[in-house]
Short mmCIF file of C-alpha atoms and ligand atoms in Angstrom, two decimals:
data_model
loop_
_atom_site.label_atom_id
_atom_site.label_comp_id
_atom_site.label_asym_id
_atom_site.label_seq_id
_atom_site.Cartn_x
_atom_site.Cartn_y
_atom_site.Cartn_z
CA MET A 167 43.01 -18.33 -84.96
CA SER A 168 45.40 -19.39 -82.32
CA ASP A 169 43.83 -16.84 -79.65
CA LEU A 170 40.46 -18.97 -79.93
CA SER A 171 42.35 -21.14 -78.34
CA HIS A 172 41.58 -19.39 -75.19
CA PHE A 173 37.76 -19.16 -75.42
CA GLN A 174 36.98 -23.44 -75.45
CA PRO A 175 34.42 -24.35 -73.81
CA LEU A 176 35.45 -27.18 -71.29
CA ASP A 177 35.69 -30.41 -73.08
CA ALA A 178 32.96 -32.53 -72.56
CA GLY A 179 35.13 -35.30 -73.21
CA ALA A 180 37.27 -34.69 -69.80
CA ILE A 181 35.12 -32.92 -67.59
CA PRO A 182 31.97 -34.11 -67.19
CA ARG A 183 29.20 -31.67 -67.62
CA PHE A 184 27.27 -31.61 -64.37
CA ALA A 185 31.23 -30.81 -63.19
CA GLY A 186 33.18 -27.28 -63.24
CA ALA A 187 32.62 -23.83 -62.55
CA SER A 188 28.61 -22.69 -64.10
CA THR A 189 29.64 -19.94 -66.81
CA PHE A 190 27.62 -19.73 -70.08
CA MET A 191 28.08 -22.64 -72.76
CA ARG A 192 31.32 -23.46 -69.83
CA LEU A 193 33.11 -21.07 -71.56
CA PRO A 194 36.15 -18.57 -69.67
CA ALA A 195 34.97 -15.59 -67.70
CA ALA A 196 36.91 -12.84 -69.21
CA SER A 197 36.34 -10.16 -69.60
CA PRO A 198 35.01 -7.86 -72.76
CA GLY A 199 38.09 -6.60 -73.84
CA GLY A 200 39.58 -9.02 -76.71
CA VAL A 201 36.12 -10.99 -76.95
CA ASP A 202 34.20 -10.43 -79.78
CA ILE A 203 30.65 -11.91 -78.50
CA ALA A 204 30.74 -11.29 -74.36
CA LEU A 205 27.76 -13.59 -73.17
CA VAL A 206 26.61 -12.04 -69.49
CA GLY A 207 23.34 -11.96 -67.84
CA VAL A 208 21.69 -9.02 -65.78
CA PRO A 209 19.85 -10.70 -62.18
CA PHE A 210 16.91 -7.84 -62.10
CA ASP A 211 13.52 -8.71 -62.30
CA GLY A 212 12.25 -5.46 -60.53
CA GLY A 213 10.54 -4.49 -63.83
CA THR A 214 7.56 -7.03 -63.17
CA THR A 215 4.38 -6.70 -62.79
CA ASN A 216 2.61 -10.14 -61.49
CA ARG A 217 4.75 -13.02 -60.90
CA THR A 218 8.37 -12.69 -60.23
CA GLY A 219 11.77 -14.20 -60.87
CA PRO A 220 13.46 -13.94 -63.74
CA ARG A 221 16.10 -12.31 -61.03
CA HIS A 222 17.31 -15.46 -61.23
CA GLY A 223 17.43 -16.07 -64.38
CA PRO A 224 21.22 -15.84 -65.77
CA ARG A 225 22.44 -18.20 -63.32
CA GLU A 226 20.11 -20.79 -63.64
CA ILE A 227 20.41 -20.04 -67.77
CA ARG A 228 24.02 -21.22 -66.84
CA ASN A 229 23.87 -24.11 -65.91
CA GLN A 230 21.20 -25.40 -68.20
CA SER A 231 23.48 -23.89 -70.58
CA SER A 232 26.22 -26.52 -69.79
CA LEU A 233 24.01 -29.29 -72.38
CA CYS A 234 24.90 -26.65 -74.82
CA ARG A 235 27.15 -28.36 -77.18
CA ARG A 236 29.68 -26.86 -80.36
CA VAL A 237 28.35 -27.44 -83.08
CA HIS A 238 24.91 -26.40 -84.29
CA HIS A 239 23.16 -29.81 -86.21
CA VAL A 240 21.77 -28.05 -88.83
CA SER A 241 24.03 -25.37 -89.91
CA LEU A 242 27.14 -26.94 -88.95
CA THR A 243 28.37 -23.77 -87.20
CA SER A 244 30.61 -23.35 -84.39
CA PRO A 245 31.02 -19.82 -82.86
CA PHE A 246 34.29 -21.67 -80.37
CA ASP A 247 35.54 -22.09 -83.70
CA LEU A 248 35.31 -18.66 -85.62
CA LEU A 249 34.99 -16.55 -82.85
CA ARG A 250 36.26 -15.22 -79.35
CA VAL A 251 33.26 -15.52 -76.91
CA ALA A 252 33.15 -15.65 -73.95
CA ASP A 253 31.32 -15.41 -70.47
CA CYS A 254 31.51 -11.90 -69.15
CA GLY A 255 29.96 -12.04 -66.62
CA ASP A 256 26.91 -10.84 -64.60
CA SER A 257 25.88 -6.35 -64.27
CA PRO A 258 26.02 -5.21 -61.57
CA VAL A 259 21.88 -4.23 -59.90
CA ASN A 260 20.30 -3.56 -56.31
CA PRO A 261 17.84 -4.89 -56.39
CA VAL A 262 15.89 -2.66 -54.46
CA ASP A 263 16.28 0.12 -55.98
CA LYS A 264 14.94 0.45 -59.84
CA GLU A 265 16.58 3.89 -60.80
CA GLU A 266 19.84 2.80 -59.13
CA SER A 267 19.52 -0.38 -60.94
CA LEU A 268 18.97 0.87 -64.57
CA ALA A 269 22.00 3.30 -64.37
CA ALA A 270 24.29 0.72 -63.48
CA ILE A 271 22.92 -1.43 -66.12
CA THR A 272 23.41 1.10 -69.13
CA GLY A 273 26.36 1.51 -67.28
CA PHE A 274 28.01 -1.89 -67.80
CA PHE A 275 26.59 -2.34 -71.40
CA GLU A 276 27.93 0.90 -72.59
CA GLN A 277 31.92 -1.01 -71.06
CA ILE A 278 30.86 -3.33 -73.42
CA ARG A 279 30.15 -1.37 -76.27
CA ASP A 280 33.48 0.11 -75.42
CA ALA A 281 35.45 -2.79 -75.58
CA GLY A 282 34.06 -3.37 -79.33
CA ALA A 283 32.12 -6.55 -77.55
CA VAL A 284 28.67 -7.28 -78.96
CA PRO A 285 27.22 -8.57 -76.14
CA LEU A 286 24.12 -11.90 -75.82
CA THR A 287 22.57 -11.19 -72.57
CA ALA A 288 20.32 -13.44 -70.72
CA GLY A 289 17.52 -11.52 -68.35
CA GLY A 290 16.20 -10.69 -66.13
CA ASP A 291 12.95 -9.35 -67.02
CA HIS A 292 11.69 -7.09 -70.64
CA LEU A 293 12.79 -3.73 -68.58
CA ILE A 294 16.37 -4.67 -68.65
CA THR A 295 16.31 -4.53 -72.43
CA LEU A 296 15.70 -0.74 -72.29
CA PRO A 297 19.28 0.50 -69.69
CA VAL A 298 21.19 -2.80 -72.37
CA LEU A 299 19.84 -0.68 -75.17
CA ARG A 300 20.61 3.32 -73.91
CA GLY A 301 24.48 1.15 -72.76
CA LEU A 302 25.10 0.29 -76.52
CA HIS A 303 23.80 3.85 -78.33
CA LYS A 304 26.22 4.87 -80.68
CA GLY A 305 23.91 8.34 -81.28
CA SER A 306 21.69 7.01 -84.09
CA PRO A 307 18.29 4.52 -83.24
CA ARG A 308 18.75 1.12 -84.44
CA ALA A 309 15.85 -1.39 -85.78
CA LEU A 310 14.63 -4.07 -84.20
CA ILE A 311 13.23 -7.94 -84.68
CA HIS A 312 11.18 -8.25 -81.56
CA PHE A 313 9.78 -12.17 -80.38
CA ASP A 314 7.28 -11.58 -77.89
CA ALA A 315 3.38 -12.52 -76.33
CA HIS A 316 3.13 -8.57 -75.68
CA THR A 317 4.21 -5.57 -77.62
CA ASP A 318 5.45 -3.98 -74.03
CA THR A 319 4.80 -0.59 -74.90
CA TYR A 320 2.53 0.22 -72.42
CA ASP A 321 2.79 3.88 -71.75
CA GLU A 322 2.54 3.08 -67.38
CA ILE A 323 1.94 0.55 -65.40
CA PHE A 324 0.89 1.52 -61.56
CA GLY A 325 1.89 5.00 -62.05
CA THR A 326 5.33 3.64 -63.73
CA LYS A 327 6.89 4.21 -66.45
CA TYR A 328 9.57 1.81 -65.86
CA ASN A 329 8.90 -1.88 -65.88
CA HIS A 330 8.17 -4.93 -68.24
CA GLY A 331 5.41 -3.85 -69.81
CA THR A 332 7.17 -0.52 -71.30
CA PRO A 333 10.33 -0.85 -72.37
CA PHE A 334 9.77 -0.49 -76.12
CA ARG A 335 8.06 2.77 -75.97
CA ARG A 336 10.48 4.07 -74.06
CA ALA A 337 13.18 3.29 -76.28
CA VAL A 338 11.67 4.98 -79.02
CA GLU A 339 10.78 8.02 -76.69
CA GLU A 340 14.64 8.51 -76.22
CA GLY A 341 15.82 7.84 -80.05
CA LEU A 342 17.00 4.71 -79.18
CA LEU A 343 14.78 2.85 -81.99
CA ASP A 344 13.29 3.73 -84.56
CA PRO A 345 9.71 2.48 -84.90
CA GLU A 346 9.46 2.61 -88.70
CA ARG A 347 12.19 -0.67 -88.28
CA MET A 348 10.33 -2.29 -85.57
CA ILE A 349 8.74 -6.22 -85.57
CA GLN A 350 6.80 -7.70 -83.22
CA ILE A 351 6.30 -11.26 -83.84
CA GLY A 352 4.08 -13.19 -82.02
CA LEU A 353 1.89 -11.31 -80.06
CA ARG A 354 -0.95 -12.84 -78.58
CA GLY A 355 -3.59 -12.90 -75.29
CA ALA A 356 -6.31 -10.90 -73.93
CA ILE A 357 -5.20 -7.35 -73.36
CA SER A 358 -7.26 -4.64 -70.96
CA HIS A 359 -7.92 -1.91 -73.24
CA GLY A 360 -9.05 -1.81 -77.08
CA THR A 361 -6.54 0.88 -77.84
CA ASN A 362 -4.09 -0.72 -76.32
CA TYR A 363 -2.11 -1.43 -80.06
CA ASP A 364 -3.20 2.31 -80.92
CA TRP A 365 0.25 3.52 -79.27
CA ALA A 366 2.24 0.88 -81.56
CA ARG A 367 0.54 1.47 -84.72
CA ASP A 368 0.51 5.21 -84.51
CA VAL A 369 3.98 5.56 -85.07
CA GLY A 370 4.74 2.98 -87.38
CA ILE A 371 5.60 -0.73 -85.49
CA ARG A 372 4.74 -3.42 -87.48
CA LEU A 373 2.72 -5.69 -85.31
CA VAL A 374 2.66 -9.55 -86.18
CA PHE A 375 -0.15 -11.24 -84.00
CA ILE A 376 0.25 -15.15 -83.83
CA GLU A 377 -2.65 -15.60 -86.33
CA GLU A 378 -1.02 -13.85 -89.32
CA LEU A 379 2.71 -16.14 -88.41
CA ARG A 380 0.22 -19.15 -88.55
CA LYS A 381 -1.27 -18.01 -91.51
CA ARG A 382 1.23 -16.93 -93.41
CA GLY A 383 4.04 -19.01 -92.50
CA LEU A 384 7.16 -18.38 -90.11
CA ALA A 385 9.51 -18.39 -93.12
CA ASP A 386 6.97 -15.23 -94.92
CA VAL A 387 7.11 -12.99 -92.17
CA MET A 388 11.04 -13.28 -91.83
CA ALA A 389 11.00 -12.11 -94.94
CA GLU A 390 9.20 -9.70 -94.05
CA ALA A 391 11.31 -8.65 -90.76
CA LYS A 392 14.48 -9.30 -92.87
CA ALA A 393 13.13 -6.48 -95.93
CA LEU A 394 12.24 -4.26 -93.21
CA VAL A 395 15.71 -3.91 -91.39
CA GLY A 396 17.78 -4.30 -94.15
CA ALA A 397 21.52 -4.41 -93.49
CA ASP A 398 20.54 -1.51 -90.74
CA GLU A 399 22.17 -2.39 -87.34
CA THR A 400 20.06 -3.83 -85.64
CA TYR A 401 18.76 -5.51 -82.28
CA VAL A 402 16.81 -8.65 -81.49
CA SER A 403 14.74 -9.42 -77.77
CA PHE A 404 13.22 -12.65 -77.33
CA ASP A 405 11.44 -12.96 -74.68
CA ILE A 406 10.79 -16.10 -73.57
CA ASP A 407 6.64 -16.14 -73.45
CA VAL A 408 6.60 -16.35 -77.12
CA ILE A 409 7.25 -19.57 -76.41
CA ASP A 410 4.23 -21.32 -75.24
CA PRO A 411 3.65 -22.13 -71.74
CA ALA A 412 3.35 -25.69 -72.39
CA TYR A 413 7.14 -25.88 -73.56
CA ALA A 414 8.13 -22.54 -71.70
CA PRO A 415 5.58 -22.69 -68.48
CA GLY A 416 8.77 -21.24 -66.27
CA THR A 417 8.00 -17.60 -66.83
CA GLY A 418 5.58 -14.80 -65.19
CA THR A 419 3.08 -13.44 -67.86
CA PRO A 420 2.13 -16.98 -69.98
CA GLU A 421 0.21 -16.71 -72.56
CA ILE A 422 -1.51 -19.39 -74.55
CA GLY A 423 -1.71 -20.21 -78.09
CA GLY A 424 1.95 -19.63 -78.33
CA ILE A 425 4.74 -20.80 -80.61
CA THR A 426 6.54 -24.70 -80.52
CA SER A 427 10.42 -24.64 -78.97
CA PHE A 428 11.25 -25.90 -82.51
CA GLU A 429 9.62 -23.33 -84.76
CA ALA A 430 11.42 -20.65 -81.48
CA GLN A 431 14.15 -21.89 -83.17
CA SER A 432 13.73 -22.21 -86.53
CA LEU A 433 12.59 -18.43 -86.82
CA VAL A 434 15.75 -17.62 -84.97
CA ARG A 435 18.09 -19.86 -87.78
CA MET A 436 15.96 -17.43 -90.24
CA LEU A 437 17.94 -14.37 -88.60
CA SER A 438 20.70 -15.67 -90.53
CA GLY A 439 22.12 -12.31 -92.69
CA VAL A 440 21.13 -9.70 -90.09
CA ASN A 441 22.87 -7.47 -88.81
CA ILE A 442 22.51 -8.19 -85.20
CA VAL A 443 24.57 -5.81 -82.51
CA GLY A 444 23.04 -6.91 -79.43
CA ALA A 445 20.62 -9.74 -78.46
CA ASP A 446 19.20 -10.36 -75.14
CA VAL A 447 16.38 -13.37 -74.26
CA VAL A 448 13.96 -12.37 -70.82
CA GLU A 449 12.05 -13.32 -68.83
CA VAL A 450 12.72 -17.03 -67.96
CA SER A 451 11.62 -17.48 -63.72
CA PRO A 452 13.20 -20.38 -62.46
CA PRO A 453 11.70 -20.23 -59.84
CA LEU A 454 7.84 -21.30 -61.90
CA ASP A 455 10.67 -23.34 -63.06
CA PRO A 456 11.12 -26.79 -61.15
CA SER A 457 11.89 -29.26 -63.97
CA GLY A 458 14.63 -26.53 -65.54
CA ILE A 459 12.77 -26.74 -68.87
CA THR A 460 12.70 -22.85 -69.39
CA ALA A 461 15.99 -21.93 -68.52
CA LEU A 462 17.27 -24.95 -71.19
CA THR A 463 15.34 -23.41 -73.88
CA GLY A 464 16.38 -19.74 -72.88
CA ALA A 465 20.14 -21.70 -72.83
CA THR A 466 19.09 -22.71 -76.31
CA MET A 467 17.28 -19.90 -78.22
CA MET A 468 21.05 -18.24 -76.56
CA PHE A 469 22.98 -20.53 -78.75
CA GLU A 470 20.63 -20.45 -81.53
CA LEU A 471 21.44 -16.40 -81.42
CA LEU A 472 24.91 -17.07 -80.93
CA CYS A 473 25.37 -19.43 -84.28
CA VAL A 474 23.83 -16.49 -85.94
CA MET A 475 25.15 -13.91 -84.63
CA ALA A 476 28.67 -15.63 -84.41
CA GLU A 477 28.40 -16.33 -88.56
CA GLY A 478 27.63 -13.07 -89.79
CA MET A 479 30.36 -11.48 -87.79
CA ALA A 480 33.01 -14.21 -88.77
CA ALA A 481 31.88 -13.39 -92.93
CA LYS A 482 32.18 -8.70 -91.66
CA LYS A 483 35.24 -10.12 -90.61
CA ALA A 484 36.43 -11.54 -92.98
CA ASP A 485 35.06 -8.90 -96.36
MN1 LIG B 710 8.31 -8.82 -72.89
MN1 LIG B 711 6.21 -11.22 -72.73
#
């Protein structure tokens, strides 16, 4: 366990939370080799179709994550006592070239995969999940648990197949995800055409609208999600707009009638036991978030994800 001493957050009793270099959860910066969970950023929002700004997400989530402490108050998990966790920096991007950015992000996550680390990513808009999945791909499609107000399974928007409304359709087409082991939770909002959900339903994706989530309750839906993915390798994608904009207003395509931040935390805690091979928190847009509450929410959701990932990975290591 001694090597964990190199992967500890700054001691808040010695260096106050407003001081020091801004890294995720005040962790050391490191390369992914020798790290179990790599906290990384993808500062790209060239896939946004409306209000922009998530390119600034990683930096502001790092800033707000200075408030993340060591021990989860319910599970009493301390991820930093279980595994080597570090800030492995930002993916390279080209803010004015989407194709180049997709290739660069893919390459960055290939390096993380080949180093044997599991990434927990701060976006970026939701398009970034596509090159993340490409980079992490190991030959067979993964399962997906996806929290979002939107399915992000359009075929195209503005004549382009690559934007933040299409990543999960592309990921299915490319064999990165298995649609019959995909569940999308928290869906809502008016749609452009009554046929917008047809493709997702036709390929077998499980769509859980907010009304069903409310009616059945969080635990029942999460039990279904966990039964669907079983012990399979599962990616978890968390779009901050699944949370009601009353709690998380700083995002590009807000939809009212969402879950509370407490419910979001509860949902993620119920991922305990899922075989998570990567996760992200996307669509935090600091320019639309003057109080910083949305970035703080994003940072806290990353800590919640980190705790369930660390518990699962540590248990697997101990086997
Ligand atoms: Mn999304
Ligand atoms: Mn969304």
